[in-house]
Short mmCIF file of C-alpha atoms in Angstrom, two decimals:
data_model
loop_
_atom_site.label_atom_id
_atom_site.label_comp_id
_atom_site.label_asym_id
_atom_site.label_seq_id
_atom_site.Cartn_x
_atom_site.Cartn_y
_atom_site.Cartn_z
CA UNK A 684 14.89 -10.70 4.38
CA UNK A 685 17.99 -7.88 4.97
CA UNK A 686 18.69 -7.04 1.79
CA UNK A 687 14.74 -7.59 0.78
CA UNK A 688 14.19 -4.85 3.97
CA UNK A 689 16.28 -2.29 2.69
CA UNK A 690 15.43 -3.28 -0.90
CA UNK A 691 11.49 -2.44 0.82
CA UNK A 692 12.84 0.46 2.44
CA UNK A 693 14.43 2.30 -0.56
CA UNK A 694 11.71 1.55 -3.03
CA UNK A 695 9.04 2.90 -1.08
CA UNK A 696 10.61 6.71 -0.01
CA UNK A 697 12.08 6.86 -3.83
CA UNK A 698 8.68 5.65 -4.62
CA UNK A 699 7.02 8.33 -2.04
CA UNK A 700 9.89 10.85 -3.22
CA UNK A 701 9.24 11.09 -7.09
CA UNK A 702 5.60 11.18 -6.89
CA UNK A 703 5.18 13.74 -3.36
CA UNK A 704 2.75 16.48 -4.16
CA UNK A 705 0.50 13.47 -4.62
CA UNK A 706 1.54 11.78 -1.99
CA UNK A 707 1.19 15.80 0.15
CA UNK A 708 -2.22 16.02 -1.30
CA UNK A 709 -2.93 12.50 -0.03
CA UNK A 710 -0.69 13.20 3.80
CA UNK A 711 -3.60 16.73 4.23
CA UNK A 712 -7.03 14.64 3.37
CA UNK A 713 -6.43 12.54 4.92
CA UNK A 714 -4.78 15.06 7.61
CA UNK A 715 -8.20 17.37 7.54
CA UNK A 716 -10.58 14.01 7.84
CA UNK A 717 -9.14 12.21 10.95
CA UNK A 718 -8.82 15.69 12.66
CA UNK A 719 -12.79 15.78 12.19
CA UNK A 720 -13.10 12.74 13.31
CA UNK A 721 -11.18 13.04 15.48
CA UNK A 722 -13.41 16.35 17.23
CA UNK A 723 -16.40 14.63 17.04
CA UNK A 724 -15.01 11.74 18.99
CA UNK A 725 -14.13 14.43 21.35
CA UNK A 726 -17.37 15.93 21.50
CA UNK A 727 -19.45 12.92 22.26
CA UNK A 728 -17.36 12.49 24.39
CA UNK A 729 -17.32 15.57 26.33
CA UNK A 730 -21.13 14.61 25.85
CA UNK A 731 -21.75 12.14 27.78
CA UNK A 732 -18.85 13.74 30.58
CA UNK A 733 -20.92 15.91 31.46
CA UNK A 734 -24.61 13.97 30.47
CA UNK A 735 -22.31 11.67 33.68
CA UNK A 736 -21.95 14.72 35.74
CA UNK A 737 -25.59 16.46 35.32
CA UNK A 738 -26.82 12.64 36.35
CA UNK A 739 -24.69 11.72 40.26
CA UNK A 740 -24.29 15.39 41.33
CA UNK A 741 -26.10 18.45 41.31
CA UNK A 742 -29.47 19.56 39.60
CA UNK A 743 -30.44 22.55 41.37
CA UNK A 744 -28.06 24.74 42.38
CA UNK A 745 -29.05 27.83 44.86
CA UNK A 746 -26.13 30.71 44.75
CA UNK A 747 -26.66 33.88 47.71
CA UNK A 748 -25.38 36.84 47.75
CA UNK A 749 -21.58 37.15 49.04
CA UNK A 750 -23.33 39.69 50.95
CA UNK A 751 -25.30 37.87 52.05
CA UNK A 752 -26.29 37.81 56.01
CA UNK A 753 -26.14 34.91 58.10
CA UNK A 754 -29.79 34.62 58.80
CA UNK A 755 -30.29 34.40 55.55
CA UNK A 756 -28.75 31.79 54.53
CA UNK A 757 -29.88 30.12 58.11
CA UNK A 758 -33.75 30.55 56.09
CA UNK A 759 -33.36 29.45 52.92
CA UNK A 760 -31.40 26.60 54.52
CA UNK A 761 -34.66 25.87 56.97
CA UNK A 762 -36.74 25.70 54.17
CA UNK A 763 -34.90 23.95 51.71
CA UNK A 764 -34.86 21.16 54.46
CA UNK A 765 -38.92 21.22 54.67
CA UNK A 766 -39.77 20.63 50.85
CA UNK A 767 -40.38 17.40 49.60
CA UNK A 768 -39.66 17.16 46.64
CA UNK A 769 -36.09 18.02 47.64
CA UNK A 770 -33.92 14.80 48.51
CA UNK A 771 -31.03 16.28 50.03
CA UNK A 772 -29.30 19.43 50.08
CA UNK A 773 -25.41 21.16 50.98
CA UNK A 774 -23.42 23.59 51.54
CA UNK A 775 -21.22 25.49 49.73
CA UNK A 776 -19.47 28.03 52.19
CA UNK A 777 -17.65 30.86 49.45
CA UNK A 778 -13.59 29.11 50.70
CA UNK A 779 -15.66 26.02 48.69
CA UNK A 780 -16.94 27.72 45.65
CA UNK A 781 -13.49 29.41 45.74
CA UNK A 782 -11.79 26.33 45.38
CA UNK A 783 -14.06 24.78 43.27
CA UNK A 784 -13.68 27.75 40.72
CA UNK A 785 -9.43 27.17 40.86
CA UNK A 786 -10.51 24.17 40.09
CA UNK A 787 -12.94 24.44 36.61
CA UNK A 788 -11.56 28.19 35.12
CA UNK A 789 -8.54 28.75 33.36
CA UNK A 790 -6.09 30.68 35.34
CA UNK A 791 -6.66 32.54 33.62
CA UNK A 792 -9.84 34.10 34.99
CA UNK A 793 -9.83 32.82 38.59
CA UNK A 794 -6.71 34.33 38.80
CA UNK A 795 -8.87 37.47 39.51
CA UNK A 796 -10.93 36.07 41.57
CA UNK A 797 -10.79 36.45 45.23
CA UNK A 798 -12.74 34.10 48.12
CA UNK A 799 -14.22 36.90 49.62
CA UNK A 800 -16.88 38.20 46.69
CA UNK A 801 -17.73 34.11 45.84
CA UNK A 802 -20.84 33.37 45.70
CA UNK A 803 -21.65 30.17 49.13
CA UNK A 804 -23.54 27.61 47.17
CA UNK A 805 -26.59 24.92 48.18
CA UNK A 806 -26.33 22.63 45.84
CA UNK A 807 -29.84 19.96 45.49
CA UNK A 808 -31.15 17.45 44.07
CA UNK A 809 -34.78 16.87 43.54
CA UNK A 810 -36.83 14.04 43.67
CA UNK A 811 -37.75 14.29 40.60
CA UNK A 812 -35.16 15.95 37.66
CA UNK A 813 -39.06 18.23 36.35
CA UNK A 814 -38.39 19.51 40.06
CA UNK A 815 -35.12 21.58 39.27
CA UNK A 816 -37.92 24.54 37.83
CA UNK A 817 -39.88 24.28 41.26
CA UNK A 818 -36.87 24.88 43.14
CA UNK A 819 -35.68 27.63 40.67
CA UNK A 820 -39.03 29.79 40.99
CA UNK A 821 -39.46 29.04 45.04
CA UNK A 822 -36.56 30.56 45.81
CA UNK A 823 -35.23 32.97 42.78
CA UNK A 824 -36.54 36.00 44.29
CA UNK A 825 -36.11 35.39 48.46
CA UNK A 826 -34.18 37.52 50.11
CA UNK A 827 -29.72 37.27 49.83
CA UNK A 828 -30.93 34.61 47.28
CA UNK A 829 -28.38 35.47 43.73
CA UNK A 830 -29.25 33.18 40.85
CA UNK A 831 -30.97 29.03 40.70
CA UNK A 832 -29.91 26.89 38.36
CA UNK A 833 -30.93 24.30 37.10
CA UNK A 834 -28.05 23.51 34.47
CA UNK A 835 -31.14 20.53 32.63
CA UNK A 836 -31.99 22.80 30.19
CA UNK A 837 -28.79 24.09 28.99
CA UNK A 838 -26.57 20.73 29.14
CA UNK A 839 -29.31 19.24 26.91
CA UNK A 840 -29.59 22.20 24.49
CA UNK A 841 -25.95 21.66 24.53
CA UNK A 842 -26.14 18.05 24.12
CA UNK A 843 -29.01 18.55 20.88
CA UNK A 844 -26.26 21.17 19.81
CA UNK A 845 -23.10 18.77 20.55
CA UNK A 846 -24.57 15.88 18.52
CA UNK A 847 -26.15 18.05 15.32
CA UNK A 848 -22.10 18.97 15.62
CA UNK A 849 -21.07 15.51 15.39
CA UNK A 850 -23.73 15.01 12.68
CA UNK A 851 -22.24 17.31 10.38
CA UNK A 852 -17.94 16.32 11.30
CA UNK A 853 -18.88 12.23 10.80
CA UNK A 854 -20.91 13.31 7.57
CA UNK A 855 -17.64 15.56 6.35
CA UNK A 856 -15.20 13.53 7.81
CA UNK A 857 -16.90 10.07 6.27
CA UNK A 858 -16.42 12.39 2.51
CA UNK A 859 -12.43 13.39 3.38
CA UNK A 860 -11.79 9.70 4.12
CA UNK A 861 -12.97 8.52 0.79
CA UNK A 862 -11.20 11.05 -1.19
CA UNK A 863 -8.26 10.05 0.85
CA UNK A 864 -8.65 6.61 0.28
CA UNK A 865 -8.99 8.07 -4.08
CA UNK A 866 -5.56 9.68 -3.65
CA UNK A 867 -3.76 7.37 -2.24
CA UNK A 868 -5.95 4.49 -4.54
CA UNK A 869 -4.80 6.76 -7.31
CA UNK A 870 -0.62 7.56 -5.80
CA UNK A 871 0.00 4.61 -6.03
CA UNK A 872 -1.19 4.07 -9.49
CA UNK A 873 1.62 6.23 -10.83
CA UNK A 874 3.18 4.83 -8.52
CA UNK A 875 3.44 1.53 -10.01
CA UNK A 876 2.91 3.17 -12.93
CA UNK A 877 6.36 5.22 -13.57
CA UNK A 878 8.32 2.01 -12.22
CA UNK A 879 6.64 -0.20 -14.76
CA UNK A 880 9.52 -0.82 -16.46
CA UNK A 881 11.07 -3.00 -13.21
CA UNK A 882 8.16 -4.28 -12.36
CA UNK A 883 8.16 -6.04 -15.88
CA UNK A 884 11.58 -7.20 -15.52
CA UNK A 885 10.89 -8.61 -12.27
CA UNK A 886 8.14 -10.23 -12.37
CA UNK A 887 10.43 -11.35 -16.12
CA UNK A 888 12.66 -13.03 -13.97
CA UNK A 889 10.81 -14.82 -10.70
CA UNK A 890 9.83 -12.00 -8.48
CA UNK A 891 7.50 -12.98 -6.09
CA UNK A 892 4.86 -11.24 -6.16
CA UNK A 893 4.51 -9.55 -3.04
CA UNK A 894 7.96 -9.24 -3.22
CA UNK A 895 7.18 -6.26 -6.09
CA UNK A 896 3.80 -5.65 -3.97
CA UNK A 897 4.99 -4.42 -0.14
CA UNK A 898 7.03 -0.68 -1.18
CA UNK A 899 3.82 -0.51 -2.27
CA UNK A 900 1.70 -1.22 0.36
CA UNK A 901 4.14 0.29 2.62
CA UNK A 902 3.63 4.35 0.50
CA UNK A 903 0.22 3.70 1.44
CA UNK A 904 0.60 2.82 5.30
CA UNK A 905 3.01 6.08 5.60
CA UNK A 906 0.66 8.33 3.63
CA UNK A 907 -1.56 6.65 6.50
CA UNK A 908 0.54 7.46 8.80
CA UNK A 909 1.12 10.08 8.10
CA UNK A 910 -2.00 11.77 8.01
CA UNK A 911 -3.00 10.42 10.88
CA UNK A 912 0.12 11.90 12.85
CA UNK A 913 -1.04 14.79 12.00
CA UNK A 914 -4.82 14.35 12.40
CA UNK A 915 -3.14 13.94 16.29
CA UNK A 916 -1.57 16.78 16.82
CA UNK A 917 -3.99 18.56 15.51
CA UNK A 918 -7.03 17.00 17.66
CA UNK A 919 -4.23 16.99 20.70
CA UNK A 920 -3.85 20.67 20.09
CA UNK A 921 -7.83 21.26 20.47
CA UNK A 922 -7.95 18.56 23.04
CA UNK A 923 -5.64 21.51 24.80
CA UNK A 924 -7.25 24.53 24.36
CA UNK A 925 -10.61 24.80 23.32
CA UNK A 926 -12.77 25.35 25.94
CA UNK A 927 -14.83 22.68 25.93
CA UNK A 928 -12.12 20.33 28.07
CA UNK A 929 -11.93 22.73 30.74
CA UNK A 930 -15.88 22.73 31.41
CA UNK A 931 -16.06 18.83 31.47
CA UNK A 932 -13.20 17.50 32.35
CA UNK A 933 -11.91 15.27 30.10
CA UNK A 934 -9.92 12.91 30.62
CA UNK A 935 -6.25 11.92 29.48
CA UNK A 936 -7.45 8.96 28.56
CA UNK A 937 -10.37 9.58 26.03
CA UNK A 938 -7.87 11.76 24.13
CA UNK A 939 -5.41 8.67 23.89
CA UNK A 940 -8.54 6.55 23.51
CA UNK A 941 -9.21 8.80 21.20
CA UNK A 942 -6.31 9.43 19.34
CA UNK A 943 -6.11 6.03 18.69
CA UNK A 944 -8.64 5.46 16.60
CA UNK A 945 -7.82 8.50 14.41
CA UNK A 946 -4.27 6.55 14.11
CA UNK A 947 -6.80 3.33 13.60
CA UNK A 948 -8.17 4.75 11.19
CA UNK A 949 -5.32 6.58 8.91
CA UNK A 950 -3.14 3.82 8.54
CA UNK A 951 -6.25 1.14 7.75
CA UNK A 952 -7.24 3.33 4.70
CA UNK A 953 -4.14 3.73 3.38
CA UNK A 954 -3.34 -0.10 3.39
CA UNK A 955 -6.79 0.04 1.32
CA UNK A 956 -6.03 2.43 -0.43
CA UNK A 957 -3.30 0.40 -1.94
CA UNK A 958 -4.50 -2.05 -1.36
CA UNK A 959 -6.72 -1.60 -3.98
CA UNK A 960 -4.21 0.18 -6.74
CA UNK A 961 -1.73 -3.30 -6.61
CA UNK A 962 -5.76 -5.69 -7.67
CA UNK A 963 -6.35 -3.05 -10.22
CA UNK A 964 -2.45 -1.83 -11.76
CA UNK A 965 -0.85 -4.50 -10.72
CA UNK A 966 -1.24 -7.90 -11.94
CA UNK A 967 0.80 -9.83 -11.29
CA UNK B 1 13.28 -30.78 -20.42
CA UNK B 2 10.84 -28.84 -21.74
CA UNK B 3 7.42 -31.06 -23.46
CA UNK B 4 4.50 -29.96 -25.64
CA UNK B 5 1.43 -32.54 -25.58
CA UNK B 6 -1.69 -31.51 -27.87
CA UNK B 7 -1.59 -28.23 -27.21
CA UNK B 8 -3.62 -25.82 -28.85
CA UNK B 9 -4.79 -22.10 -27.40
CA UNK B 10 -6.98 -19.60 -29.19
CA UNK B 11 -7.33 -15.97 -28.48
CA UNK B 12 -10.50 -14.49 -26.86
CA UNK B 13 -11.26 -12.43 -30.22
CA UNK B 14 -10.93 -16.32 -31.45
CA UNK B 15 -7.46 -16.27 -34.20
CA UNK B 16 -6.17 -19.30 -33.04
CA UNK B 17 -2.52 -19.46 -31.75
CA UNK B 18 -1.10 -22.75 -32.43
CA UNK B 19 -2.49 -25.94 -33.08
CA UNK B 20 -2.43 -29.11 -31.88
CA UNK B 21 0.61 -29.12 -30.41
CA UNK B 22 3.59 -32.07 -29.44
CA UNK B 23 7.02 -32.22 -28.98
CA UNK B 24 10.12 -33.16 -26.85
CA UNK B 25 12.89 -30.93 -26.12
CA UNK B 26 15.77 -32.76 -24.75
CA UNK B 27 18.31 -31.09 -22.44
CA UNK B 28 21.21 -29.02 -23.07
CA UNK B 29 19.52 -28.66 -26.48
CA UNK B 30 19.43 -25.23 -28.47
CA UNK B 31 16.30 -25.76 -30.56
CA UNK B 32 15.07 -22.21 -33.94
CA UNK B 33 11.77 -22.30 -33.73
CA UNK B 34 10.83 -20.04 -36.75
CA UNK B 35 7.65 -19.09 -38.53
CA UNK B 36 6.34 -15.59 -40.05
CA UNK B 37 4.76 -12.54 -38.01
CA UNK B 38 1.38 -14.52 -36.40
CA UNK B 39 2.59 -17.84 -36.92
CA UNK B 40 2.35 -18.35 -32.97
CA UNK B 41 6.63 -18.45 -32.14
CA UNK B 42 5.65 -15.93 -29.50
CA UNK B 43 2.83 -18.08 -28.30
CA UNK B 44 5.26 -21.00 -27.69
CA UNK B 45 7.42 -18.90 -25.43
CA UNK B 46 5.01 -16.97 -23.33
CA UNK B 47 3.05 -20.73 -22.77
CA UNK B 48 6.95 -21.39 -21.89
CA UNK B 49 6.76 -18.33 -18.73
CA UNK B 50 2.94 -19.51 -18.08
CA UNK B 51 2.54 -16.29 -18.94
CA UNK B 52 -0.91 -17.63 -20.41
CA UNK B 53 -2.00 -21.04 -20.06
CA UNK B 54 -2.69 -22.89 -22.74
CA UNK B 55 -6.83 -23.74 -23.59
CA UNK B 56 -7.07 -27.67 -24.93
CA UNK B 57 -2.99 -30.15 -24.18
CA UNK B 58 -0.27 -30.05 -21.29
CA UNK B 59 2.86 -28.40 -21.34
CA UNK B 60 5.09 -30.47 -18.93
CA UNK B 61 9.02 -28.51 -17.56
CA UNK B 62 11.17 -30.84 -15.88
CA UNK B 63 8.64 -33.18 -15.82
CA UNK B 64 6.01 -31.17 -14.14
CA UNK B 65 2.55 -29.73 -15.71
CA UNK B 66 2.67 -26.15 -15.34
CA UNK B 67 -0.49 -25.62 -15.88
CA UNK B 68 -0.88 -27.64 -12.65
CA UNK B 69 2.26 -25.02 -10.41
CA UNK B 70 -1.02 -22.77 -8.93
CA UNK B 71 -0.19 -18.84 -8.91
CA UNK B 72 2.49 -18.65 -6.23
CA UNK B 73 4.62 -21.36 -7.36
CA UNK B 74 5.01 -19.21 -10.68
CA UNK B 75 7.47 -16.59 -9.55
CA UNK B 76 9.50 -19.77 -8.88
CA UNK B 77 9.37 -21.37 -11.68
CA UNK B 78 10.51 -18.53 -14.39
CA UNK B 79 14.04 -18.44 -11.88
CA UNK B 80 14.44 -21.26 -14.26
CA UNK B 81 13.63 -19.85 -16.96
CA UNK B 82 16.13 -16.62 -18.72
CA UNK B 83 14.30 -14.55 -21.45
CA UNK B 84 15.67 -12.86 -24.44
CA UNK B 85 13.22 -9.55 -25.82
CA UNK B 86 14.29 -8.01 -28.66
CA UNK B 87 14.04 -4.86 -27.34
CA UNK B 88 16.37 -5.67 -24.61
CA UNK B 89 14.63 -4.34 -22.00
CA UNK B 90 17.12 -2.57 -20.42
CA UNK B 91 16.22 -0.79 -17.05
CA UNK B 92 17.64 2.81 -18.45
CA UNK B 93 18.34 4.60 -15.38
CA UNK B 94 20.37 2.05 -13.89
CA UNK B 95 23.84 1.27 -14.65
CA UNK B 96 24.79 -2.36 -16.76
CA UNK B 97 26.00 -4.06 -13.11
CA UNK B 98 22.30 -2.68 -11.75
CA UNK B 99 21.09 -4.23 -14.54
CA UNK B 100 22.35 -7.51 -13.87
CA UNK B 101 22.74 -7.39 -10.30
CA UNK B 102 18.91 -6.76 -10.12
CA UNK B 103 17.87 -10.02 -11.71
CA UNK B 104 19.51 -10.71 -7.77
CA UNK B 105 18.95 -8.60 -5.95
CA UNK B 106 14.10 -9.39 -6.44
CA UNK B 107 14.48 -13.13 -5.84
CA UNK B 108 15.50 -12.54 -2.56
CA UNK B 109 20.25 -13.24 -3.52
CA UNK B 110 22.10 -11.88 -1.09
CA UNK B 111 24.56 -9.01 -1.57
CA UNK B 112 27.08 -11.31 -1.65
CA UNK B 113 26.38 -13.53 -3.89
CA UNK B 114 25.55 -11.00 -6.08
CA UNK B 115 28.60 -8.88 -6.18
CA UNK B 116 30.78 -12.86 -6.75
CA UNK B 117 28.45 -13.47 -9.49
CA UNK B 118 27.29 -9.79 -11.14
CA UNK B 119 30.84 -9.45 -12.34
CA UNK B 120 31.64 -12.92 -13.05
CA UNK B 121 28.91 -13.10 -15.84
CA UNK B 122 29.97 -9.65 -16.82
CA UNK B 123 33.27 -10.80 -17.97
CA UNK B 124 31.04 -14.28 -19.00
CA UNK B 125 29.51 -11.49 -21.77
CA UNK B 126 32.37 -9.61 -22.80
CA UNK B 127 31.81 -5.89 -20.69
CA UNK B 128 33.39 -5.78 -18.21
CA UNK B 129 34.96 -2.75 -18.70
CA UNK B 130 31.54 -1.23 -18.88
CA UNK B 131 30.06 -2.48 -15.81
CA UNK B 132 29.83 0.99 -14.53
CA UNK B 133 27.96 2.83 -17.68
CA UNK B 134 23.88 3.43 -18.78
CA UNK B 135 22.26 1.19 -21.59
CA UNK B 136 22.12 4.09 -23.42
CA UNK B 137 25.80 4.55 -23.40
CA UNK B 138 25.73 1.52 -25.90
CA UNK B 139 25.59 -0.16 -27.98
CA UNK B 140 22.29 -2.19 -29.83
CA UNK B 141 24.87 -5.63 -29.34
CA UNK B 142 26.50 -4.54 -25.49
CA UNK B 143 22.23 -3.80 -24.75
CA UNK B 144 21.86 -7.49 -25.58
CA UNK B 145 24.46 -8.76 -24.40
CA UNK B 146 24.01 -7.53 -20.80
CA UNK B 147 20.16 -8.39 -20.96
CA UNK B 148 21.36 -12.26 -21.82
CA UNK B 149 23.60 -11.47 -18.74
CA UNK B 150 20.63 -11.22 -16.10
CA UNK B 151 18.90 -13.08 -18.42
CA UNK B 152 22.03 -15.99 -16.92
CA UNK B 153 22.64 -15.06 -14.12
CA UNK B 154 20.58 -16.61 -12.16
CA UNK B 155 21.81 -19.77 -13.78
CA UNK B 156 19.02 -21.05 -16.14
CA UNK B 157 17.62 -24.18 -17.28
CA UNK B 158 15.89 -22.30 -20.18
CA UNK B 159 17.17 -19.74 -21.95
CA UNK B 160 14.75 -18.59 -23.80
CA UNK B 161 15.41 -16.24 -27.13
CA UNK B 162 12.30 -14.19 -29.13
CA UNK B 163 13.64 -12.52 -31.77
CA UNK B 164 17.21 -11.26 -29.99
CA UNK B 165 18.89 -10.50 -32.47
CA UNK B 166 16.13 -8.54 -34.56
CA UNK B 167 17.17 -5.22 -34.07
CA UNK B 168 20.97 -5.90 -34.07
CA UNK B 169 23.81 -5.51 -37.68
CA UNK B 170 24.95 -8.83 -38.84
CA UNK B 171 28.04 -8.69 -36.90
CA UNK B 172 26.22 -8.05 -33.23
CA UNK B 173 23.56 -11.35 -34.52
CA UNK B 174 26.89 -12.53 -34.66
CA UNK B 175 28.53 -12.81 -30.87
CA UNK B 176 24.52 -12.78 -29.13
CA UNK B 177 24.69 -16.55 -31.98
CA UNK B 178 28.87 -16.45 -29.84
CA UNK B 179 27.36 -15.74 -26.39
CA UNK B 180 23.75 -18.64 -26.24
CA UNK B 181 26.05 -20.81 -27.59
CA UNK B 182 28.14 -20.91 -25.40
CA UNK B 183 26.04 -20.51 -22.41
CA UNK B 184 24.49 -24.19 -24.67
CA UNK B 185 27.59 -25.87 -23.81
CA UNK B 186 26.88 -25.30 -19.95
CA UNK B 187 24.04 -27.70 -20.33
CA UNK B 188 21.02 -24.65 -20.69
CA UNK B 189 18.13 -25.87 -22.92
CA UNK B 190 18.18 -23.63 -25.37
CA UNK B 191 14.67 -22.09 -27.13
CA UNK B 192 15.18 -18.71 -29.43
CA UNK B 193 12.83 -16.96 -32.07
CA UNK B 194 13.68 -15.94 -35.18
CA UNK B 195 13.55 -14.15 -38.18
CA UNK B 196 17.14 -14.40 -39.14
CA UNK B 197 17.00 -16.85 -42.62
CA UNK B 198 20.68 -17.02 -42.65
CA UNK B 199 22.22 -17.45 -38.75
CA UNK B 200 19.91 -20.86 -38.56
CA UNK B 201 20.60 -22.10 -41.88
CA UNK B 202 24.68 -21.50 -40.32
CA UNK B 203 23.98 -22.66 -36.72
CA UNK B 204 22.67 -26.09 -38.75
CA UNK B 205 20.41 -26.84 -35.00
CA UNK B 206 17.34 -28.39 -34.79
CA UNK B 207 14.17 -26.71 -36.29
CA UNK B 208 10.61 -26.12 -35.32
CA UNK B 209 8.54 -24.04 -37.62
CA UNK B 210 5.42 -22.91 -37.62
CA UNK B 211 2.58 -22.03 -39.21
CA UNK B 212 -0.68 -20.37 -38.13
CA UNK B 213 -0.67 -22.21 -35.49
CA UNK B 214 0.71 -25.31 -36.67
CA UNK B 215 4.15 -26.86 -36.74
CA UNK B 216 4.51 -28.01 -39.96
CA UNK B 217 7.91 -29.25 -39.16
CA UNK B 218 10.82 -30.40 -36.88
CA UNK B 219 14.17 -31.07 -38.56
CA UNK B 220 16.93 -32.16 -36.25
CA UNK B 221 19.71 -29.90 -37.77
CA UNK B 222 18.09 -27.91 -39.75
CA UNK B 223 17.58 -23.85 -41.53
CA UNK B 224 14.98 -21.68 -42.31
CA UNK B 225 13.42 -22.31 -45.47
CA UNK B 226 12.63 -26.38 -46.25
CA UNK B 227 12.01 -25.22 -49.27
CA UNK B 228 16.53 -25.15 -49.73
CA UNK B 229 16.29 -28.46 -50.73
CA UNK B 230 17.86 -29.98 -47.72
CA UNK B 231 18.34 -33.11 -47.85
CA UNK B 232 18.22 -35.21 -44.57
#
C-alpha cells in the first residue's frame, strides 16, 4: 500500500508538471467558472437576507430633521398613534440611529457621522405592505419631517436585478464549467497519451486496472481542487470587500456554505473529466 | 498447463485467424510456433494473454477456463505469463534496473522484493554491469535480454515470446535462445513464435505449425519446415 501511494503521488505530480500549460488552463477555467457560481450563490443569499429583513422589520421609516423640535416629534407621534393603517411604531432617538449607522456602514463612511447630525426616526409597520405608500404621502410634507422612505419598492427592484444577474452568472458558469470539464478531460487524455508505453507495459505485466487508473483520476481531482481553491479565494474576497455584504449583513456561515458548494463542484468536475477520459482513452 | 479445445477466432473484417485448434502444452514444455506471417501465431499468443477471446472453443490455463475469468481477474492471470516481443518494448527513459523493477512495482511488490529480485535476475541475463544504463545505450541483444529479465522477474509459469530474435543477429539470437532454455529448465513453460528456421532446426523441440489459421503440424522434436524430410 505504501509503495503504491508513493507511486501514485509521483505519477500524478509528474503528469501535472509534464502538462503544466494545459493544467494551468484547466485550473483557471475551473476557477473562473466556480467564482461565478460562488458569486451567484452569494447574491441569492443576499437577496434572501434582504427580503427576510424586510418581511419582519420596518416597512416605512419617517426620518425627522435632526433639528426637529420636541413638539414636532410629538405631533408626528400622536398622528401615527391615531392612524388605523399603522400597526405599530417605534421611535429611534438620534443616539439609537447613530449606533445603528455605525453598525451598518463601513468604517470609512461611519467615522464622519456625529450624533447631532443624525435624524431621529419612527420605524413603522403598516397593516398591509401597500399602505406604506399612504403613510409616505401623509407624512412627507409635515413640519420637522426630513424624508419618508418605504424600502419595499427598492428592495423589489433590487431583488429583480439580483435575480437577473444571478441567471446570467449561472448561465455563464454553466458554459464555463462544461469547458472546464472538457479541458480537464483533454489534459488527462494527453497525460495518458504521453504515458502510453508505460501503460502498455503495465497491462502486460499484470498491473490492475485501478492501479493504472488512479494516478489519472487524482490528476483531474487535483486540477478541480486547485481551481476551486482559487475560486474560494475570489468568493471570500468578494464577500469581504463588496458593499452588498454590509447592507445585507451576510453571515459567515453563508460564506462557508457557498465555499463548500464551490469546493464540491470543483472536485466533482475534476473527477468527472478524468473519469470520462479514462473510460474513453485508457482501455484496460 | 495450456489447453486449446477446438478454438476458432475470426476477426471482425471476416479474416479467419485460427480454425478449430486443439492442443495441449504440458508444464515445463518448450514449444515453437511456426508459420508464415498471417498464419495466426500472434493471435494464438494474444488469446493466451486474454487480449482476445475465442469465438468458439475454450482455452484452459492451469486448469481454468480463461474465457470465464471476470475482467478484473485478467491482470492476475497476466502476472503468471511473461512476455517478450520482437521490438523489446522497453521504457526508453528508465534505466535497465528501473525497467525490470517497474514490472514488480506496478503489481505492488514491496521495495525489499524489488531490491533483492532485480539484481538477481540481471545477473541471470548477464547485465549486472549495465544496470544503470538506458536502453538506448545497449545493443539489440542486450535490450532483448533486459526484456527477458522483465518478463521473468516475477517468476511466471508461462513465458510467451513473439519473434524474440526477429531483430537480432545470429550471435545475439543464440544468447537469447540460451537464456530461454535456461528459463525453461527452471520449469517455466515457454511458447515461442518464430520465423527463424535455423534456430528451430537446431533446437529440436516441439514444433506447432500454423497455416492460414489451421494447425497443420504438431511434432514432438521437430524442425522448421516439414519438407525437410525428417523422419520421426
